[in-house]
mmCIF file of C-alpha atoms in Angstrom:
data_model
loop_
_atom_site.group_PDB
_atom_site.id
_atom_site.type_symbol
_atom_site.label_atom_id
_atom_site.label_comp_id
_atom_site.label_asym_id
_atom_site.label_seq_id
_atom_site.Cartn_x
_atom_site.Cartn_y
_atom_site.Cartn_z
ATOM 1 C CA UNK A 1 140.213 97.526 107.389
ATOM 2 C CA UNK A 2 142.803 100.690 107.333
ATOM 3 C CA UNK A 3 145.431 98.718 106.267
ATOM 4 C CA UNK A 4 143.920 97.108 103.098
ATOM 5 C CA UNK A 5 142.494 100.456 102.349
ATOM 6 C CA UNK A 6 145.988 101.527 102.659
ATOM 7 C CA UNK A 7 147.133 98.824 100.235
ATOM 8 C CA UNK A 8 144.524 99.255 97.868
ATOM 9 C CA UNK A 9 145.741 102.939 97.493
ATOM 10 C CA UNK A 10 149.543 102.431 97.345
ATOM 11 C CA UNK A 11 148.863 100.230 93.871
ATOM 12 C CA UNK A 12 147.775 103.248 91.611
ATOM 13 C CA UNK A 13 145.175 100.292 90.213
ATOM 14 C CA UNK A 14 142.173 100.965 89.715
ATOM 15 C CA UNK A 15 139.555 104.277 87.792
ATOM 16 C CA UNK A 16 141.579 107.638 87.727
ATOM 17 C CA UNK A 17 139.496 110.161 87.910
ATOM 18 C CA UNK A 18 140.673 113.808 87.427
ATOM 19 C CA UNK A 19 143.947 112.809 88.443
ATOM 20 C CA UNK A 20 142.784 110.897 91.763
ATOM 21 C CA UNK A 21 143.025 107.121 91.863
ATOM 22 C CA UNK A 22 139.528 105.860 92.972
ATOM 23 C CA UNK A 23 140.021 101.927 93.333
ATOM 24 C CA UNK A 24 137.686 101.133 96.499
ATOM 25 C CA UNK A 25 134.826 102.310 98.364
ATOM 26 C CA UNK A 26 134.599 101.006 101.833
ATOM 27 C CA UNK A 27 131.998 101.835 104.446
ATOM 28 C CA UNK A 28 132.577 99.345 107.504
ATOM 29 C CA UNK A 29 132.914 95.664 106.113
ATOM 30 C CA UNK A 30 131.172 96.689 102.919
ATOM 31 C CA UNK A 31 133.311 97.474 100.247
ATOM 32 C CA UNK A 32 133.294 98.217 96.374
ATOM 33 C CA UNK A 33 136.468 97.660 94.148
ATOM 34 C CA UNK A 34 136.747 99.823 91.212
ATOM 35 C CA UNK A 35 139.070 99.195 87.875
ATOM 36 C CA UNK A 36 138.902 100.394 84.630
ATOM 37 C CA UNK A 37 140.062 96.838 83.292
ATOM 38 C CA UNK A 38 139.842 92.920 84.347
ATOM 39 C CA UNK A 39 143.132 92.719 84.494
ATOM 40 C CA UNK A 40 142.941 95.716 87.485
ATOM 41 C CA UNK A 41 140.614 93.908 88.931
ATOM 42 C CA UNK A 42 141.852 90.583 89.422
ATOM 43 C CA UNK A 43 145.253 92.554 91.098
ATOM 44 C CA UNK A 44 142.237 94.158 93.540
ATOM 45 C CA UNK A 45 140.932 90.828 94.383
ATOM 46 C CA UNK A 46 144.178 89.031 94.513
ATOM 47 C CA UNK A 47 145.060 91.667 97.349
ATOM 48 C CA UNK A 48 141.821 91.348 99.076
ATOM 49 C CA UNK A 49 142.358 87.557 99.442
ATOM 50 C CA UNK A 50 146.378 88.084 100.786
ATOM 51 C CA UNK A 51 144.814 90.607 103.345
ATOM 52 C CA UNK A 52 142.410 87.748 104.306
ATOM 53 C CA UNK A 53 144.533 84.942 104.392
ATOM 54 C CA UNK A 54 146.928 86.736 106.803
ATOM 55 C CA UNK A 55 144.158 87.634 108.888
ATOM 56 C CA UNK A 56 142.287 84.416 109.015
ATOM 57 C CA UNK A 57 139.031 86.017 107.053
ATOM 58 C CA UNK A 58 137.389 84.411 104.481
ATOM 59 C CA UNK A 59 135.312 85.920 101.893
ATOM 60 C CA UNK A 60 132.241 85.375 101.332
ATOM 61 C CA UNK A 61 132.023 84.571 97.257
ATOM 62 C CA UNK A 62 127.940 84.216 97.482
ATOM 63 C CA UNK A 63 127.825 87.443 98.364
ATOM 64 C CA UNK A 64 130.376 89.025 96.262
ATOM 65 C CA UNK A 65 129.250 89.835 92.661
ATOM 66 C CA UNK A 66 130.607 91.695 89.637
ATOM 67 C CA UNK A 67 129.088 94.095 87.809
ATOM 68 C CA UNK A 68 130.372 95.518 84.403
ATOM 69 C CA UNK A 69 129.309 98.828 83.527
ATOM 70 C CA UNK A 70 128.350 100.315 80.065
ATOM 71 C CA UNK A 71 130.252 102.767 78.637
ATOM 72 C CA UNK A 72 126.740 104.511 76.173
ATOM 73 C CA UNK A 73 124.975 101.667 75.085
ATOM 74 C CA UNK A 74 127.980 99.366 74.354
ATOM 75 C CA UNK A 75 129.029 96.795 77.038
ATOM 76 C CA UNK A 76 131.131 93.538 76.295
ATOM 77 C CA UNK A 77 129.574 90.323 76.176
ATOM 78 C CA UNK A 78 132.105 87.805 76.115
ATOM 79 C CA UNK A 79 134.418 88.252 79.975
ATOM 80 C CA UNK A 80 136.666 85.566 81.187
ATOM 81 C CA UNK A 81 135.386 84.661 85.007
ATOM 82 C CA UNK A 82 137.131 87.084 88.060
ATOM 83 C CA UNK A 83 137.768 84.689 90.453
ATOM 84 C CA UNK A 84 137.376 84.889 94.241
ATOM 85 C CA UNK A 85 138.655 82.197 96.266
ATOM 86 C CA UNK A 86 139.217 80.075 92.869
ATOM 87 C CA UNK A 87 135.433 80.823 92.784
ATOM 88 C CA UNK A 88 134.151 82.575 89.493
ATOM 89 C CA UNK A 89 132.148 85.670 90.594
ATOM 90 C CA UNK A 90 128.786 85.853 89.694
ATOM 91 C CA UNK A 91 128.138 88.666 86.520
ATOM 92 C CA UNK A 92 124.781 91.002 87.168
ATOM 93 C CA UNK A 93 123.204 93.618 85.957
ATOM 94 C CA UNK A 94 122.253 95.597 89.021
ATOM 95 C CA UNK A 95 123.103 95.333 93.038
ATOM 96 C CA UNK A 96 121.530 97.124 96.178
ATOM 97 C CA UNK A 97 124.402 98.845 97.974
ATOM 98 C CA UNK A 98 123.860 100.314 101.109
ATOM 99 C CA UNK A 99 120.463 100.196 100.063
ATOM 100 C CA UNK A 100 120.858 102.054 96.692
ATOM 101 C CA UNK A 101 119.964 100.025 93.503
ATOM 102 C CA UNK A 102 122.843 99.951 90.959
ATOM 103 C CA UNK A 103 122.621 98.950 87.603
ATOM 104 C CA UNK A 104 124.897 98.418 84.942
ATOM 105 C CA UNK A 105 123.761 101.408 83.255
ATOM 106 C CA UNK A 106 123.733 103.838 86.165
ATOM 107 C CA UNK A 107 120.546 104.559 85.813
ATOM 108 C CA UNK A 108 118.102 105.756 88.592
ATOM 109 C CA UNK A 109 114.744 104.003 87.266
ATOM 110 C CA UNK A 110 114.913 101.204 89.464
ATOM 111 C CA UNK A 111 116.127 102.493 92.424
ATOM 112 C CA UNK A 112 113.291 105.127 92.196
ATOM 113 C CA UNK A 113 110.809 101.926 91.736
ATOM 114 C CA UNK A 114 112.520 100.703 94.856
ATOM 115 C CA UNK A 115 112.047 103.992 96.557
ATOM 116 C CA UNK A 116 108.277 103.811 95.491
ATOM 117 C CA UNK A 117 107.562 100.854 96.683
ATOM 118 C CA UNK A 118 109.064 101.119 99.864
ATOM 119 C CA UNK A 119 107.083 104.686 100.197
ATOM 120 C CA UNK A 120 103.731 102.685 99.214
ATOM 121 C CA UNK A 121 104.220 100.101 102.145
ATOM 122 C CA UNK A 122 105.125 102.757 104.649
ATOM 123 C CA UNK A 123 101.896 105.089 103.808
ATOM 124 C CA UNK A 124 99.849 102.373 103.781
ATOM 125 C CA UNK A 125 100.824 101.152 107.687
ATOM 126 C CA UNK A 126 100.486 104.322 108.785
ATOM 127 C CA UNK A 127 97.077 104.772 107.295
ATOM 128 C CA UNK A 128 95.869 101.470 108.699
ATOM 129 C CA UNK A 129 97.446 101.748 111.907
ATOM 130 C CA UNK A 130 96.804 105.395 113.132
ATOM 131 C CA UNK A 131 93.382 105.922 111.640
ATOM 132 C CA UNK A 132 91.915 107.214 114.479
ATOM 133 C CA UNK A 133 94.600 109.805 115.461
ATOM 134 C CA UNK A 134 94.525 113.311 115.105
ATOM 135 C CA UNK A 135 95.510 115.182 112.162
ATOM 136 C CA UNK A 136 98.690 116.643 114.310
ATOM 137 C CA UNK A 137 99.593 113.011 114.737
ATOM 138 C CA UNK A 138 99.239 111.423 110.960
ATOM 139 C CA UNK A 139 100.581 114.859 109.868
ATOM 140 C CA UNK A 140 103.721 113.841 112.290
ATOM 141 C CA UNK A 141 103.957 110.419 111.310
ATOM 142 C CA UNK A 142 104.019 111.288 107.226
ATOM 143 C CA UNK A 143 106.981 114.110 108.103
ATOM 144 C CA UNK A 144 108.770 111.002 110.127
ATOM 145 C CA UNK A 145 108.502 107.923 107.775
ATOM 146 C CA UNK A 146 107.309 109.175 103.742
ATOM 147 C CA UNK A 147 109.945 112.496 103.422
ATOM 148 C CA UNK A 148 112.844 110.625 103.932
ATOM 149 C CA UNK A 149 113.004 109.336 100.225
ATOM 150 C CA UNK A 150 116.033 107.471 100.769
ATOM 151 C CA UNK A 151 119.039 108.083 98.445
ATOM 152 C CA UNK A 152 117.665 110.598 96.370
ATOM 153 C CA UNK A 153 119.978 112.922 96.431
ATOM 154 C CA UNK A 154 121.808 110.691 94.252
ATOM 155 C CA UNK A 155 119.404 110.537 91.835
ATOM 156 C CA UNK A 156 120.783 112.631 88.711
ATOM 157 C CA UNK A 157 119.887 109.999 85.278
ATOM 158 C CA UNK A 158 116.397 108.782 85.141
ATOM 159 C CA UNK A 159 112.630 109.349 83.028
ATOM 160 C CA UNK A 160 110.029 111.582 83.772
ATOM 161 C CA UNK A 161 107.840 108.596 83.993
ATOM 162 C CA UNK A 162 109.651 107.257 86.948
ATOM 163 C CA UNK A 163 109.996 110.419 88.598
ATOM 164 C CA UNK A 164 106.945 111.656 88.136
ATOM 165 C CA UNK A 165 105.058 108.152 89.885
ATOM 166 C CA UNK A 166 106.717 108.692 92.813
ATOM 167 C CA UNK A 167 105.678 112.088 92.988
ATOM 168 C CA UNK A 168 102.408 110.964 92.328
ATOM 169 C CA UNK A 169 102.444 108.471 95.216
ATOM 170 C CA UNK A 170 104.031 110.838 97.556
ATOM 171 C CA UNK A 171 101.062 113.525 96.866
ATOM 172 C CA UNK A 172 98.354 109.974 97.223
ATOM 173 C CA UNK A 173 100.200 109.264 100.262
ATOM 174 C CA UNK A 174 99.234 112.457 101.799
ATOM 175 C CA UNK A 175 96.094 112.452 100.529
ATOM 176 C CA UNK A 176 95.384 108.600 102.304
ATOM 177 C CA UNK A 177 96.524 109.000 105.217
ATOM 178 C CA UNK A 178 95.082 112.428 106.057
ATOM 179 C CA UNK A 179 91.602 111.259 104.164
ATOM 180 C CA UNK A 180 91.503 114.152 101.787
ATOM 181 C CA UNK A 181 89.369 113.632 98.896
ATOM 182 C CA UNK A 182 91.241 112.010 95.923
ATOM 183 C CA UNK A 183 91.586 115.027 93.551
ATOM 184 C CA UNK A 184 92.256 118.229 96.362
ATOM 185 C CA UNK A 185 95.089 120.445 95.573
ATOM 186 C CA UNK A 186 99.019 118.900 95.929
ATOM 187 C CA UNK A 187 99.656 122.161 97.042
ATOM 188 C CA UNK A 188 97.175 123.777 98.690
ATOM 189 C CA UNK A 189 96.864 120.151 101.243
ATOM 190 C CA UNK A 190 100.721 120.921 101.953
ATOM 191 C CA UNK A 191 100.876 124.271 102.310
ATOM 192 C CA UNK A 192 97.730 123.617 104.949
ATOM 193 C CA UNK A 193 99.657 121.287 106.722
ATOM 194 C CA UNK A 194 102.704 123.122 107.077
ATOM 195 C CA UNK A 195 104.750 120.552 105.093
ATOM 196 C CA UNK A 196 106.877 120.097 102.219
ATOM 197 C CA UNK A 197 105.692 119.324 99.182
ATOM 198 C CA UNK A 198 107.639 116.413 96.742
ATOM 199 C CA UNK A 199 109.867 119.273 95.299
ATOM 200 C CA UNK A 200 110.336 120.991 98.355
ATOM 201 C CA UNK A 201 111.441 117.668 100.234
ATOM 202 C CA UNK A 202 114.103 116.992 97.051
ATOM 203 C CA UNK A 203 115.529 120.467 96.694
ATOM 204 C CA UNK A 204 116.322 119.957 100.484
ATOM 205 C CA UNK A 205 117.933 116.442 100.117
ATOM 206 C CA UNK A 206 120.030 117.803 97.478
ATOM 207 C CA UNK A 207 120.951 120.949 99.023
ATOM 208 C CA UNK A 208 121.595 118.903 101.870
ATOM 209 C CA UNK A 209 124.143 116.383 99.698
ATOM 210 C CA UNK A 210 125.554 119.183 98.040
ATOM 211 C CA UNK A 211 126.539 120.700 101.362
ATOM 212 C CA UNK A 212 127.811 117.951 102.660
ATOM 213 C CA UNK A 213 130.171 116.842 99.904
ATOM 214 C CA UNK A 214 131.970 120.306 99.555
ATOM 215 C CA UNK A 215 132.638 120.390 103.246
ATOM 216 C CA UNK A 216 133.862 116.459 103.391
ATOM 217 C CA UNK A 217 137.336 116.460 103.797
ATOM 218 C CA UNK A 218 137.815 113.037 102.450
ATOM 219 C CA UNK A 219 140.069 113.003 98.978
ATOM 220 C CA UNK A 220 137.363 111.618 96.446
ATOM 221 C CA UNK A 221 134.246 114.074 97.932
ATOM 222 C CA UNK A 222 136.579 117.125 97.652
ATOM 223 C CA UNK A 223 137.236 115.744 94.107
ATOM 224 C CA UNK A 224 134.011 116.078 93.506
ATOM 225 C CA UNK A 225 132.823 119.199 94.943
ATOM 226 C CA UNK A 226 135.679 120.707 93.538
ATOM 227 C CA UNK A 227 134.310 119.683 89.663
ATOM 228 C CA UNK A 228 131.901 122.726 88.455
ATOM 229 C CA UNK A 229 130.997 120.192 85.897
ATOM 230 C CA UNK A 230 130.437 117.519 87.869
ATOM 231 C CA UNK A 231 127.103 115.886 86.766
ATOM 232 C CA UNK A 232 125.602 114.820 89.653
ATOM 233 C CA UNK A 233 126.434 118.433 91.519
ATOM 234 C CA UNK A 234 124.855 120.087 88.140
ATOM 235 C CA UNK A 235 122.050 118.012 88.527
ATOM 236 C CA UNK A 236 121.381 118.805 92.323
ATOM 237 C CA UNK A 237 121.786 122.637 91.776
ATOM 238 C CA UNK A 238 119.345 122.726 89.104
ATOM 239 C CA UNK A 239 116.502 121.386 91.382
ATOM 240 C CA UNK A 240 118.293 123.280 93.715
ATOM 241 C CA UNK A 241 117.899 126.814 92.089
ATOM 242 C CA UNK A 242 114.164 127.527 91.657
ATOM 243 C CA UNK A 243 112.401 128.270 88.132
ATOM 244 C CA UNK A 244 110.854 131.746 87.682
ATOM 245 C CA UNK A 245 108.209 132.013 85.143
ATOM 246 C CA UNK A 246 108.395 135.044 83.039
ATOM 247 C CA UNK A 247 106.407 136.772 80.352
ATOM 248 C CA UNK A 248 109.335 135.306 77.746
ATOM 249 C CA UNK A 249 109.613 132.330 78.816
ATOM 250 C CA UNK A 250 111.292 130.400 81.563
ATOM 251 C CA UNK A 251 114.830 131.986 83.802
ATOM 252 C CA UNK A 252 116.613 130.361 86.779
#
């Protein structure tokens, strides 16, 4: 896969973004091509399938899907078809990569629902399964399986709503499989249990992503962490950076 990666980035095709071509994502055979036009695009593909064809691959068009993203609220309606093995690529408005939910306009609402669902059917096995253990255990087994909130760090553009149900759910989760009464204290049940509350458990993921991507040495991650104003770092540090309540009002 080096060498198409390599060819991807010798075409200076694809989204510049503060002066760094970003035209593909690749994590083992999974792979994202990025272009700020069809046009682009279609060069993208058209290498993809060369690569392939002197390789004796074949992709897999089912699989492969387009996604057009909006730029505000605006997003064209009328595309001619990007074609993948003379197959037209199928047009949608979100995708699960790598087990993140993308949509069209990179929000974070669904992939939270997704993240709340999953945290629903995890809470509710271990509640039903380990009944009968000992606090120390369920305690265990809620640090293990409901903290891990998958992708979150990469949450930066969603509602309170959805934010706020999964907090709700985490707290419920707690609450179920520990059988604390319904309406106990979020934080005083944590703080018992020697375990991190919801916004504990996210200022750690982010701290954790911020971390990493200022010490990555790949070109696009130190493009990022380099960007003071980069949203999604901005975001992170300010649930990050706790909020002191003061007689005036509120200070970071």
């Amino acid at each position: 896969m080096n060498d198409l990666i390599d060819a991807f980035s010798s075409q200076r095709i694809g989204c510049h973004i503060y002066g760094v071509c970003v035209n593909n994502l690749s994590y083992a055979d999974d792979m994202v091509l990025l272009s700020a036009s069809i046009c682009g695009l279609r060069k993208l593909i058209r290498i993809c399938e060369e690569y392939a064809s002197g390789h004796g691959l074949k992709y897999n068009v089912k699989k492969s899907k387009c996604m057009v993203f909006k730029a505000g609220t605006k997003c064209p309606q009328d595309l001619s078809p990007v074609l993948l093995n003379s197959v037209p690529l199928e047009v949608v408005n979100q995708f699960k990569y790598l087990g993140h939910l993308i949509t069209n306009d990179l929000k974070d609402n669904a992939d939270i629902e997704r993240e709340r669902r999953a945290l629903s059917v995890r809470a509710n096995m271990i509640a039903r399964r380990f009944a009968r253990c000992s606090q120390e255990v369920k305690i265990t087994l809620f640090r293990a399986y409901c903290t891990s909130l998958y992708t979150s760090s990469l949450w930066a553009d969603y509602n309170k709503r959805s934010y706020n149900d999964l907090r709700i759910l985490y707290n419920n989760a707690f609450r179920v499989i520990l059988g604390l009464p319904r309406f106990c204290s979020a934080s005083g049940m944590f703080a018992e249990a020697r375990t991190a509350c919801f916004h504990a458990t996210m200022r750690k993921r982010c701290a954790s992503m911020v971390r990493r991507v200022r010490a990555g040495s790949n070109i696009i991650l130190k493009m990022i962490g380099d960007r003071l104003d980069c949203p999604l770092l901005r975001h992170c540090c300010d649930i990050y950076v706790p909020v002191i309540v003061g007689a005036k009002g509120y200070y970071k």
